[in-house]
CSV table of C-alpha atoms and ligand atoms in Angstrom, one decimal:
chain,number,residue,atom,x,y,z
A,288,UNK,CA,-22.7,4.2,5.5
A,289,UNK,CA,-19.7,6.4,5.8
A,290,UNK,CA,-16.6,7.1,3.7
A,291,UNK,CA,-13.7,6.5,4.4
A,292,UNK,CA,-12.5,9.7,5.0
A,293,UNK,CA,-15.5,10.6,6.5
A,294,UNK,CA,-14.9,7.8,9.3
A,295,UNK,CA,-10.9,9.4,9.5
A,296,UNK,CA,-12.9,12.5,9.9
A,297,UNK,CA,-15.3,11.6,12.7
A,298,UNK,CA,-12.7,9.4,15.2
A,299,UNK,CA,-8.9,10.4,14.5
A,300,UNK,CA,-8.9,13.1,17.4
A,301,UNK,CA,-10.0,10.4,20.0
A,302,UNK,CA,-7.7,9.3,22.9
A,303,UNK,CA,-7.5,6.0,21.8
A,304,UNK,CA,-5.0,4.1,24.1
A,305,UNK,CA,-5.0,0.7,24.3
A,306,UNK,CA,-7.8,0.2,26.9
A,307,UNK,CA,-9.5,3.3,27.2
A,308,UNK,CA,-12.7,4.5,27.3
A,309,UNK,CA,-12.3,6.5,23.9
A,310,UNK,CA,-10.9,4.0,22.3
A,311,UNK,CA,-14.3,2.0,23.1
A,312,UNK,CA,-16.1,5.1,21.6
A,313,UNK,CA,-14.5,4.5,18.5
A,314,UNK,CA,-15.0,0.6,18.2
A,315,UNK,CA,-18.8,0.8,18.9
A,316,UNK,CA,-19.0,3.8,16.0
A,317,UNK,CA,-17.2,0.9,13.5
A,318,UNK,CA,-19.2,-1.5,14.5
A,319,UNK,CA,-22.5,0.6,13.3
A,320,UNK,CA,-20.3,0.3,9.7
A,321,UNK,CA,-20.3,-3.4,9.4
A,322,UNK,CA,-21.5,-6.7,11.4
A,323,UNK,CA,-18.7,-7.3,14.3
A,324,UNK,CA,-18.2,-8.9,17.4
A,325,UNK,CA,-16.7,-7.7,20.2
A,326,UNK,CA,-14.4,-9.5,21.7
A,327,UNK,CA,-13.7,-8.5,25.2
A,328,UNK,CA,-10.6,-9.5,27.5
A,329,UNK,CA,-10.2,-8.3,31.3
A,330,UNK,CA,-7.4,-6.3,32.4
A,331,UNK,CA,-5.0,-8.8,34.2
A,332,UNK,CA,-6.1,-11.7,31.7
A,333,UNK,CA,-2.4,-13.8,31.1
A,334,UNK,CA,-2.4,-13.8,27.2
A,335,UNK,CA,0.3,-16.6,26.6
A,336,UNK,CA,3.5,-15.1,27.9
A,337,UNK,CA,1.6,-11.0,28.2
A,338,UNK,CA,-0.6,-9.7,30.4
A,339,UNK,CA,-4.0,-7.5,29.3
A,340,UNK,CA,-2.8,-4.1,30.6
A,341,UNK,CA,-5.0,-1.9,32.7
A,342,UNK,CA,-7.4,0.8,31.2
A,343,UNK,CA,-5.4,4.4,31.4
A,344,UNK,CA,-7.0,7.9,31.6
A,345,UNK,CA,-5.8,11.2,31.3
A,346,UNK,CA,-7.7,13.5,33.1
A,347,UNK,CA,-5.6,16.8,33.0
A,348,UNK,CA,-1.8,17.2,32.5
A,349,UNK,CA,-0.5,20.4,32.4
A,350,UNK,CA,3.4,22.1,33.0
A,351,UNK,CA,3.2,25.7,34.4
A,352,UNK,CA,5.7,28.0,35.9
A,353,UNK,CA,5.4,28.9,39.7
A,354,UNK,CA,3.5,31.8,38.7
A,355,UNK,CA,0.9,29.9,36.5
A,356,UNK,CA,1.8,30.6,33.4
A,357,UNK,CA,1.0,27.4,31.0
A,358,UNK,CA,4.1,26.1,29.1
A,359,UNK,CA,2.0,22.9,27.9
A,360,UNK,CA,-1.5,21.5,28.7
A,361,UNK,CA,-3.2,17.8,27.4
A,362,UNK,CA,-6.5,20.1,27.0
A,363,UNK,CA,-4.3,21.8,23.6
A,364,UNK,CA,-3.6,18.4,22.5
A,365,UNK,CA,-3.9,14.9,23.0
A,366,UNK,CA,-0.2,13.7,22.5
A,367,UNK,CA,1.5,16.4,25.1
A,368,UNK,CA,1.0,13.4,27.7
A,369,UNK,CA,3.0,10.2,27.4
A,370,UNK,CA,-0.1,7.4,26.7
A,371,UNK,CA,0.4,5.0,30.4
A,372,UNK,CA,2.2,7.8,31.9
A,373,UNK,CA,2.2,7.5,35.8
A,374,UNK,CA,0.3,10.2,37.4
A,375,UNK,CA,2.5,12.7,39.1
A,376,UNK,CA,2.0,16.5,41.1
A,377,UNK,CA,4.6,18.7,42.3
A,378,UNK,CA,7.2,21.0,42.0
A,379,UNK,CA,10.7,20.3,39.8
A,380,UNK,CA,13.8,21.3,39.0
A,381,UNK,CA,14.6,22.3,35.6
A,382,UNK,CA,16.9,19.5,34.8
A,383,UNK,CA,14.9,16.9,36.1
A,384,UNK,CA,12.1,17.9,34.2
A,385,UNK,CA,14.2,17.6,31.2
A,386,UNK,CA,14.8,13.9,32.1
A,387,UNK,CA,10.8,13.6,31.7
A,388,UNK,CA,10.3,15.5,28.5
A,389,UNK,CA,9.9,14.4,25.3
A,390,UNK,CA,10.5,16.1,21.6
A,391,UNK,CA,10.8,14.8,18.4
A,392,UNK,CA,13.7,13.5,16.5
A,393,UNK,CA,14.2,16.2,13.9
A,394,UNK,CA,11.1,18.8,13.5
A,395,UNK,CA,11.2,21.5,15.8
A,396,UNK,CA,7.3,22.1,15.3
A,397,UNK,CA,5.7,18.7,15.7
A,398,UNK,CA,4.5,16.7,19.2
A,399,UNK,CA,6.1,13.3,19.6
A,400,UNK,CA,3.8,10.4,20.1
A,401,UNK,CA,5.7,8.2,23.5
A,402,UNK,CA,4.6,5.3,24.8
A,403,UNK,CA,5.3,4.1,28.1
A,404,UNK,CA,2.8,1.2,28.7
A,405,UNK,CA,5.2,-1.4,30.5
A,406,UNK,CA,8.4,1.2,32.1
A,407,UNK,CA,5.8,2.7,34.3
A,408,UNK,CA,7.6,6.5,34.3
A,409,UNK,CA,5.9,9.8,34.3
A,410,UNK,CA,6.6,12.3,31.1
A,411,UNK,CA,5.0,15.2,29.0
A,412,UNK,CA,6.0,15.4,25.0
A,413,UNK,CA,6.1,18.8,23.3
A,414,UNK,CA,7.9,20.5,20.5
A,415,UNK,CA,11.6,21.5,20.6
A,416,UNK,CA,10.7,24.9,20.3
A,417,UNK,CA,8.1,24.9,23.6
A,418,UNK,CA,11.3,23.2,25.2
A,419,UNK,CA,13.6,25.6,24.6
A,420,UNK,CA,11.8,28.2,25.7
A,421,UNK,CA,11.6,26.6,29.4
A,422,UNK,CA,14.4,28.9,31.3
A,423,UNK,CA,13.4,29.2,34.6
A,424,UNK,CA,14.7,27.0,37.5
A,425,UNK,CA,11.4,25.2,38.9
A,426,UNK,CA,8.0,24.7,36.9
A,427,UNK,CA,5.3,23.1,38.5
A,428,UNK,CA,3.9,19.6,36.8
A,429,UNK,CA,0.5,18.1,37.2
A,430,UNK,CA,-0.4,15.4,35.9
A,431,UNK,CA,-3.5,13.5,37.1
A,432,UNK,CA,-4.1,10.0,35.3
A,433,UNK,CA,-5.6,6.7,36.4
A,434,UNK,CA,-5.1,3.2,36.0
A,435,UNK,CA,-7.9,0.8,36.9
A,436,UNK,CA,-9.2,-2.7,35.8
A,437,UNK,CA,-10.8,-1.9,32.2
A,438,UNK,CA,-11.5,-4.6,29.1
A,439,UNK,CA,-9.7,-4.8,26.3
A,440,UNK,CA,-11.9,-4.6,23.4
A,441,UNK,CA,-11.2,-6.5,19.8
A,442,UNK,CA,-13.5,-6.1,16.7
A,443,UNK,CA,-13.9,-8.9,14.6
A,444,UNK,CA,-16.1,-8.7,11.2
A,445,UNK,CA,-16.6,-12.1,9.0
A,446,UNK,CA,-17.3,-12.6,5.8
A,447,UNK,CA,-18.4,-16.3,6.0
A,448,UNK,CA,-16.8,-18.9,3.5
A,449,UNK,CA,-17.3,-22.4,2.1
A,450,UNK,CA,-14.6,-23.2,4.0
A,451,UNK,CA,-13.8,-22.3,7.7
A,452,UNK,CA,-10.5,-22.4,6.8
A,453,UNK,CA,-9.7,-18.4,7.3
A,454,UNK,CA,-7.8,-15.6,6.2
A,455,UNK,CA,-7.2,-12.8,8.7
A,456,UNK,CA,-6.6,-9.1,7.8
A,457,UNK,CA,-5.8,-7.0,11.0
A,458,UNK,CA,-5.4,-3.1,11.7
A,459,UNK,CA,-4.9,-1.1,15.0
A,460,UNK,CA,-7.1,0.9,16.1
A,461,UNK,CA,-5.0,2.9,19.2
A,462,UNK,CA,-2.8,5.7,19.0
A,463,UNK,CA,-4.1,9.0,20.4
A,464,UNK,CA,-5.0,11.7,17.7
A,465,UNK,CA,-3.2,9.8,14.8
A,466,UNK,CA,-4.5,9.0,11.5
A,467,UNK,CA,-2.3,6.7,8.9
A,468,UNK,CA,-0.7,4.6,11.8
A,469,UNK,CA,-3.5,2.6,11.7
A,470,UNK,CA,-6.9,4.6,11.8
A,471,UNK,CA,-6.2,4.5,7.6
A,472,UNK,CA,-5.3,0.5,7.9
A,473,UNK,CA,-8.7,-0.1,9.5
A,474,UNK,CA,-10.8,2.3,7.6
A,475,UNK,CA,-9.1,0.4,4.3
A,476,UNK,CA,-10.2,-3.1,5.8
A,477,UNK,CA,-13.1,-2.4,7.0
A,478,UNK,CA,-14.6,-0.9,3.5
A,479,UNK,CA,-12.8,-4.2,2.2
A,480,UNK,CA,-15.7,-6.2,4.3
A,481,UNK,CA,-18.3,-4.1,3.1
A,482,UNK,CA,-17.4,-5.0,0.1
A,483,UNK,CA,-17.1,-9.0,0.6
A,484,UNK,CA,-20.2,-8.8,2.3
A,485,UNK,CA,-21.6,-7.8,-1.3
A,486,UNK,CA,-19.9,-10.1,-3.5
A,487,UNK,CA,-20.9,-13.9,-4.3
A,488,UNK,CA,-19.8,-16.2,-1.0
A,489,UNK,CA,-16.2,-16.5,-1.0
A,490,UNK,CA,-14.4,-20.0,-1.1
A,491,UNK,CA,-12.0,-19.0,2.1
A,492,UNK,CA,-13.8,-17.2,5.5
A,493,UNK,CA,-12.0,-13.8,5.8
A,494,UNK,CA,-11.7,-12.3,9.3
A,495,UNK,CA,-11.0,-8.6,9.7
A,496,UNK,CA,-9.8,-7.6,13.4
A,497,UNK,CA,-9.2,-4.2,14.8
A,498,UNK,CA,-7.7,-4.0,17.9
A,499,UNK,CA,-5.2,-2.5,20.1
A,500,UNK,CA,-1.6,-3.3,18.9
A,501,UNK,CA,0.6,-5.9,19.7
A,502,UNK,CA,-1.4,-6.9,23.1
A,503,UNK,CA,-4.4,-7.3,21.0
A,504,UNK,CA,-3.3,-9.7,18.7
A,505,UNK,CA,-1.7,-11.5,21.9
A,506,UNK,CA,-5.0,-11.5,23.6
A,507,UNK,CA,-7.6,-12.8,21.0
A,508,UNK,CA,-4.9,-15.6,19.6
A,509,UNK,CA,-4.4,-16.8,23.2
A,510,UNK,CA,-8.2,-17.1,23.7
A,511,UNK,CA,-8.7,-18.7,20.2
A,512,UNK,CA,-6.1,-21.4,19.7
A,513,UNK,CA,-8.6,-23.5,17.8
A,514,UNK,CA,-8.9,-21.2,15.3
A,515,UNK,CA,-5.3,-21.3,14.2
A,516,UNK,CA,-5.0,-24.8,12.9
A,517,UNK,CA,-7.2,-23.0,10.2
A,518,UNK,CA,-5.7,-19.5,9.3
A,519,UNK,CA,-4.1,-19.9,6.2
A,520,UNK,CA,-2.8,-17.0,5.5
A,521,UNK,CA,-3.2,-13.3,6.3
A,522,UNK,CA,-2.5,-9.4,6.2
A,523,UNK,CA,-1.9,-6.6,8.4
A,524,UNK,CA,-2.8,-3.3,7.1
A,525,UNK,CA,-1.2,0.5,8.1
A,526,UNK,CA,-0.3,3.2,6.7
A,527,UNK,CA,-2.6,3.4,3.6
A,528,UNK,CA,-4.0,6.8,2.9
A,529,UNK,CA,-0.9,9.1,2.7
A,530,UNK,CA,1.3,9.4,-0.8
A,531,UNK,CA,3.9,7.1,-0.9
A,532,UNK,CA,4.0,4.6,-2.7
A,533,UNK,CA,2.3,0.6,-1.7
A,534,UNK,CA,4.9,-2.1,-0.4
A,535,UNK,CA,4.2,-5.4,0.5
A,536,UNK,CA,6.4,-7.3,2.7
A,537,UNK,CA,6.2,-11.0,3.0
A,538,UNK,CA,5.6,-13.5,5.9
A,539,UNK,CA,8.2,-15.2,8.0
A,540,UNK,CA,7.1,-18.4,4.9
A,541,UNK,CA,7.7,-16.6,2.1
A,542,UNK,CA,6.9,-19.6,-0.1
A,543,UNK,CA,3.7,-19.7,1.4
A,544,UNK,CA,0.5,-19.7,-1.1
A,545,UNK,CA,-0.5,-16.5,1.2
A,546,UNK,CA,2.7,-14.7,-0.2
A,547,UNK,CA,2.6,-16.4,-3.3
A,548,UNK,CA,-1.2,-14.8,-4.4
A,549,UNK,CA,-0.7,-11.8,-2.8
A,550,UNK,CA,2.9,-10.7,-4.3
A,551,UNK,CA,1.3,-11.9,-7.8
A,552,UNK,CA,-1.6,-10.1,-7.7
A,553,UNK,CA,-0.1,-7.0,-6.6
A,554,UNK,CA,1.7,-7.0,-9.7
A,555,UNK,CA,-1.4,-7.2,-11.4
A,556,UNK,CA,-2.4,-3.8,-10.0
A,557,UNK,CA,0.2,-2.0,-9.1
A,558,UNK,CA,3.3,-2.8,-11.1
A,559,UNK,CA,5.6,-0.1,-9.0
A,560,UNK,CA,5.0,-1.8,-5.8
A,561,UNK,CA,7.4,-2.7,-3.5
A,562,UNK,CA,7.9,-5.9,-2.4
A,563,UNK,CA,10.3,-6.7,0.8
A,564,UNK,CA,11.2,-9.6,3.2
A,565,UNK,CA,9.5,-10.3,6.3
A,566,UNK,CA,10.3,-7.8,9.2
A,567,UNK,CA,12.5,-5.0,6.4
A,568,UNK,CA,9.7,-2.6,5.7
A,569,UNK,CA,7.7,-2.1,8.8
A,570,UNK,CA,7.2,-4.0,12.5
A,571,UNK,CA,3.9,-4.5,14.0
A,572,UNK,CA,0.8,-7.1,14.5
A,573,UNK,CA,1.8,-9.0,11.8
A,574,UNK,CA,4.6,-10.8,14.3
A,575,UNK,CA,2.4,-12.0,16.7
A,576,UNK,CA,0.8,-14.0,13.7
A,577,UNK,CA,4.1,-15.1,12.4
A,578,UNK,CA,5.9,-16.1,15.7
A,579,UNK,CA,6.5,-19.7,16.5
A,580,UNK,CA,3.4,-21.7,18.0
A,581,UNK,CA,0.8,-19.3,15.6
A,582,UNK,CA,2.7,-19.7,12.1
A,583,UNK,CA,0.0,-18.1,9.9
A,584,UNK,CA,1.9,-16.4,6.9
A,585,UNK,CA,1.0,-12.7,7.4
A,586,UNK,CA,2.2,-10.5,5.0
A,587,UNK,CA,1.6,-6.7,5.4
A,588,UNK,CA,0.8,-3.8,3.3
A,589,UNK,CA,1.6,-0.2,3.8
A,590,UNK,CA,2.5,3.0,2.3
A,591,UNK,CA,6.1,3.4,2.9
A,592,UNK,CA,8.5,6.4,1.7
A,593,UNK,CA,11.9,4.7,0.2
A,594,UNK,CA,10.9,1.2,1.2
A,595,UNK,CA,14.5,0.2,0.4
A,596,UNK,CA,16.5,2.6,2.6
A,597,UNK,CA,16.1,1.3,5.8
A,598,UNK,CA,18.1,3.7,7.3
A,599,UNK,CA,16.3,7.2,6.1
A,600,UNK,CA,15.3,9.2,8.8
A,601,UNK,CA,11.7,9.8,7.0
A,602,UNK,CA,10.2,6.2,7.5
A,603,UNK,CA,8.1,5.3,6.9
A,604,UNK,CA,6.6,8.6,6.6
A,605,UNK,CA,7.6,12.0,7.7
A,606,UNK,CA,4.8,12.5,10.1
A,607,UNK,CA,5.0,9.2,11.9
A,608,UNK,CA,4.4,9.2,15.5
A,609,UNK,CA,3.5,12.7,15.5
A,610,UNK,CA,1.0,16.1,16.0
A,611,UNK,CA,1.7,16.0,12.2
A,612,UNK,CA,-0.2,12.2,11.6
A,613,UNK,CA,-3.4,13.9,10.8
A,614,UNK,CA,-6.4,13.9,8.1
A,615,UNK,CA,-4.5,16.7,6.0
A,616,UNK,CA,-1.8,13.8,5.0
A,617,UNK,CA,-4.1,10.9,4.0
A,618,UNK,CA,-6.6,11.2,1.3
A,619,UNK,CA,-10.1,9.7,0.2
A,620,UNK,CA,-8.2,8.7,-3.2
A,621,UNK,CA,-5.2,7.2,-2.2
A,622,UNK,CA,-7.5,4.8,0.8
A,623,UNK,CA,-9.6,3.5,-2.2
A,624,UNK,CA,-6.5,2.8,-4.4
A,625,UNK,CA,-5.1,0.9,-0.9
A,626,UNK,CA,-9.0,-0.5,-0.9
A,627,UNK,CA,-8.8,-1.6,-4.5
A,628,UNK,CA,-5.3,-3.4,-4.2
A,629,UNK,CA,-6.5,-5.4,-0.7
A,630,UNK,CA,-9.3,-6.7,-2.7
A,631,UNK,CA,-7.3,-8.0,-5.4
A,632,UNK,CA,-5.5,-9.5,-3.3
A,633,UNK,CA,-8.3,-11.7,-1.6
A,634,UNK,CA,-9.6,-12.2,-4.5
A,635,UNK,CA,-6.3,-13.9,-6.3
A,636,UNK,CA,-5.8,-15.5,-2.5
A,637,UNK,CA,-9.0,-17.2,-2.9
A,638,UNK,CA,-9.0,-18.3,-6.2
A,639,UNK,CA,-5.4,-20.0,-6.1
A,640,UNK,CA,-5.3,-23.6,-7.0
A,641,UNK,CA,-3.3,-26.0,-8.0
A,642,UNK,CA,-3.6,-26.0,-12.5
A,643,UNK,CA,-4.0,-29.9,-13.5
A,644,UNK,CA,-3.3,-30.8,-17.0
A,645,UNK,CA,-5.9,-33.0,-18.6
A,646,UNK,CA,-3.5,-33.2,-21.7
A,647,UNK,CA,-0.3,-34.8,-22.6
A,648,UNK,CA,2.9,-33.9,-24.4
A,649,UNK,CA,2.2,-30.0,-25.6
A,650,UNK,CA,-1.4,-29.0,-26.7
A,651,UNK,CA,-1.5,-28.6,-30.7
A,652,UNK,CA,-2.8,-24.9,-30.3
A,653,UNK,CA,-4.1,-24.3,-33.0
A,654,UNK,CA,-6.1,-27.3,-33.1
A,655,UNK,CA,-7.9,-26.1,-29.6
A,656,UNK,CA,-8.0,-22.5,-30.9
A,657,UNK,CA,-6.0,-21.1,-27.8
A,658,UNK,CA,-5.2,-17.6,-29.1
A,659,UNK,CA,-4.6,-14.5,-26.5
A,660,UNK,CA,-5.3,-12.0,-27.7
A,661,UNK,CA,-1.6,-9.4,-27.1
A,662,UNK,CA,-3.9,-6.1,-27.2
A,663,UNK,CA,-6.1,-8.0,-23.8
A,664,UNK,CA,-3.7,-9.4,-21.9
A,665,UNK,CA,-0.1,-8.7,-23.6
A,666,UNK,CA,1.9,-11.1,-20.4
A,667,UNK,CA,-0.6,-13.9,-20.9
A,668,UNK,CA,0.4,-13.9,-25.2
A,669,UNK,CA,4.0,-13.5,-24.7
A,670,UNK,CA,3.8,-16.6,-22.0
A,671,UNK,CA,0.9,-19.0,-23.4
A,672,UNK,CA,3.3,-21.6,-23.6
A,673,UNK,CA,5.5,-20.7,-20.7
A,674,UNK,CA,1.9,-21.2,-18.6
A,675,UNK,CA,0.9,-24.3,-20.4
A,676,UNK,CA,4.2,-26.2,-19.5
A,677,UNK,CA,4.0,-25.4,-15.8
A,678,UNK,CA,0.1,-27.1,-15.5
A,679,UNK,CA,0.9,-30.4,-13.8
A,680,UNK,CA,-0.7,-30.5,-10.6
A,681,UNK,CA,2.3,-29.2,-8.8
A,682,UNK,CA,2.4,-25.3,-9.9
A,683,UNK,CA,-0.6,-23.1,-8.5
A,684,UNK,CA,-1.8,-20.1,-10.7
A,685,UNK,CA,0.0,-17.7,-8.2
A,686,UNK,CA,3.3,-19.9,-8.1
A,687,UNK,CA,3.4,-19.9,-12.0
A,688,UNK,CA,2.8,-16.2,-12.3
A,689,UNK,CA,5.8,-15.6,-9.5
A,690,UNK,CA,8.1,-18.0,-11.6
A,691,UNK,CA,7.4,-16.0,-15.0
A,692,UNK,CA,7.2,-12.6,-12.8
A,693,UNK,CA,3.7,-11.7,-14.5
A,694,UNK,CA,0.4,-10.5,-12.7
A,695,UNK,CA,-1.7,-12.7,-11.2
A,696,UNK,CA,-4.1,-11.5,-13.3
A,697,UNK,CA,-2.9,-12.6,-16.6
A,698,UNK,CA,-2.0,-16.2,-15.8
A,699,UNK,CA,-5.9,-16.7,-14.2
A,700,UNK,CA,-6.9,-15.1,-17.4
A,701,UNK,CA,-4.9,-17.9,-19.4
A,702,UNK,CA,-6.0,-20.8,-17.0
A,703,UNK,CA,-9.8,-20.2,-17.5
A,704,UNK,CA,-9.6,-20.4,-21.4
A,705,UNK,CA,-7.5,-23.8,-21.3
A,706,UNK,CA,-10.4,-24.6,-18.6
A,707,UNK,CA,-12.9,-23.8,-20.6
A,708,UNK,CA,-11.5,-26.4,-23.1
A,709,UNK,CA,-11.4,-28.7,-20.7
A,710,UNK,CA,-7.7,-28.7,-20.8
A,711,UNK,CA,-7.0,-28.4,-17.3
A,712,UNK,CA,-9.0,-28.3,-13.8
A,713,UNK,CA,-8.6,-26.3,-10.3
A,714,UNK,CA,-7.5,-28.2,-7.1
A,715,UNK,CA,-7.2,-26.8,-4.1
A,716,UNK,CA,-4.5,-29.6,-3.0
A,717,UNK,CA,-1.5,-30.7,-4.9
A,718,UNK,CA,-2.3,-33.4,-7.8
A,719,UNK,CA,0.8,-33.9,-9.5
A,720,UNK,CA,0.4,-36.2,-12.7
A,721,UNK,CA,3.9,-36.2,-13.5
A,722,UNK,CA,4.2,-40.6,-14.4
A,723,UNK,CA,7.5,-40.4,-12.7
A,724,UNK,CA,5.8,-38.8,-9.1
A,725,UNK,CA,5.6,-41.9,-6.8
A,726,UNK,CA,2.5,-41.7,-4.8
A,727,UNK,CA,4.4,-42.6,-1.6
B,117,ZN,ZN1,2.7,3.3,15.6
């Protein structure tokens, strides 16, 4: 089995647009990591309200003066073509070549990663400073791509539950020659399986798909509506191997359970993360899997720099969408931290329950010998009684850690002594035993 890093190492130069032969190349070399399907959707395929693009290749694209000397050429680096860019051959006009260039925002050295997949234009991307040294009148352009029916491919590993009931995680693997957005979110989730796969059989079944963004999620919801009734809660990983600091930002339900054991335990391991509302830290699959007909919470967990300025120019991270997204920014160190913090994560999501009291009035603690110990678990001491008063069938272990603003970790801790004493039990519905609570 590979790293992580060795995995980033292997497929980040790749050509992987959304339905593309390279992208393909890079699915099947996952799939040798860990058990997955393939699920495979035709190009034309109506996915609810979208339509399963066609398979693009770039064969050569290249701008040259009239005397052939090369200003740009695809063969130097993936990203100097725009990904779905029409093909197009002939001679032009220096400002209407402008009209078809692209540079980046603010760095004069970098390559800007451009999209076109639904305008249907033609365009090159290089750095300002190749740009401004284009000062003749005409340059010649050639750039020969194709479009043709292809198959969209999505990869879906399962760690099988005692439930079918299912939590999704999700990662993208397109972007040409890019390595945190998302190659780091699916190396991350993938080693997460791997490591499911080992562990004891989980209560929940977890699904981890990579696919190609947005469309993808589209295209495997559309052709598994009667899976959704039983996603319970999900999230989308990107952005995880570079140095900024984790944030977590909620579903479109952020009183689901979902949010509710995932915010929790985060505190648990990571007490300087970031946690935002839906749709403030970062936009991707996670919407498809919030929007209205789907409604699974999806949270989503990157590495972000200043999570709370959403206006800085450096989000999420400085090389975004650029020649600069490359292995020399991500690390083997900060994936397994990202690794780590997934996993406890699923592992608080799948032990939340519902606390029921067995006991009335408070519990003479002395009597029981409930003593926490401060040096072992310093929240769980300071709020043994805080805890105890919120076990009534109604709270579950994540909602009472969110309500006290303690880890996870600590009120779990607290909940298996009182267990242990027969004090209390785990539901995974709602008992309340409040005498007042009419059972309607
Ligand atoms: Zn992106």
């Amino acid at each position: 089995m590979s790293t992580m890093m060795g995995l980033i190492d292997e497929l980040w130069y790749l050509a992987r647009e959304l339905v593309s032969d390279e992208y393909d190349q890079a699915l099947q070399r996952l799939a040798e990591e860990a058990p997955m399907t393939i699920h495979k959707y035709p190009s034309g395929m109506p996915a609810w309200t979208w339509t399963v693009p066609e398979k693009w290749t770039c064969h050569e694209a290249y701008l040259e003066t009239l005397d052939g000397r090369r200003m740009i050429d695809r063969a130097d680096h993936p990203l100097h073509v725009v990904s779905y860019s029409l093909p197009f051959e002939g001679v032009v006009g220096r400002e209407e070549l402008l009209e078809h260039l692209h540079v980046h925002p603010y760095d004069p050295d970098l390559i800007p990663f451009v999209f076109k997949y639904y305008q249907r234009e033609w365009g090159l991307c290089l750095t300002q400073k190749q740009r401004g040294a284009l000062d003749e009148d005409q340059y010649r352009v050639v750039i020969r791509t194709s479009f043709e029916p292809g198959t969209l491919k999505v990869g879906e590993v399962i760690v099988p539950g005692e439930v079918e009931d299912s939590f999704i995680l999700a990662a993208h693997l397109c972007h040409p020659a890019q390595v945190n957005d998302d190659l780091s979110g699916v190396v991350v989730g993938l080693d997460v399986m791997r490591r499911l796969l080992e562990r004891k059989k989980p209560h929940y079944t977890y699904r981890f798909l990579i696919l190609p963004e947005t469309i993808g999620s589209v295209a495997y919801l559309s052709q598994h509506e009667d899976l959704i009734p039983k996603m319970v809660g999900g999230l989308f990983l990107e952005m995880l191997g570079n140095d900024s600091g984790l944030a977590l930002q909620q579903s479109f339900m952020p009183e689901s359970q979902s949010d509710q054991a995932l915010t929790a335990a985060l505190r648990g391991v990571d007490p300087q993360g970031f946690v935002g509302p839906y749709r403030t830290i970062i936009n991707n699959d996670e919407r498809q899997f919030n929007a209205p007909g789907v409604r699974v919470p999806m949270l989503s967990l990157s590495r972000v720099e200043h999570p709370q300025l959403l206006e800085s120019m450096y989000r999420p991270y400085p090389e975004y969408h650029s020649s600069a997204d490359t292995p020399a920014i991500v690390s083997q160190a900060r994936l397994e931290a990202a690794r780590d913090t997934v996993l406890a994560m699923v592992l608080a999501f799948d032990q939340n329950a519902y606390v029921v009291n067995h006991f009335k009035g408070e519990v003479f603690a002395s009597g029981y010998g409930i003593w926490i110990d401060y040096r072992d678990n310093p929240e769980g001491h300071r709020s043994l009684f805080q805890i105890m008063e919120r076990c009534d069938g109604t709270h579950t272990v994540a909602e009472i850690a969110n309500q006290l603003g303690i880890p996870f970790q600590a009120v779990w801790e607290i909940i298996a002594q009182f267990s242990e004493k027969d004090l209390v039990s785990l539901s995974r519905t709602r008992q309340p035993t409040d005498p007042h609570t009419r059972k309607l």
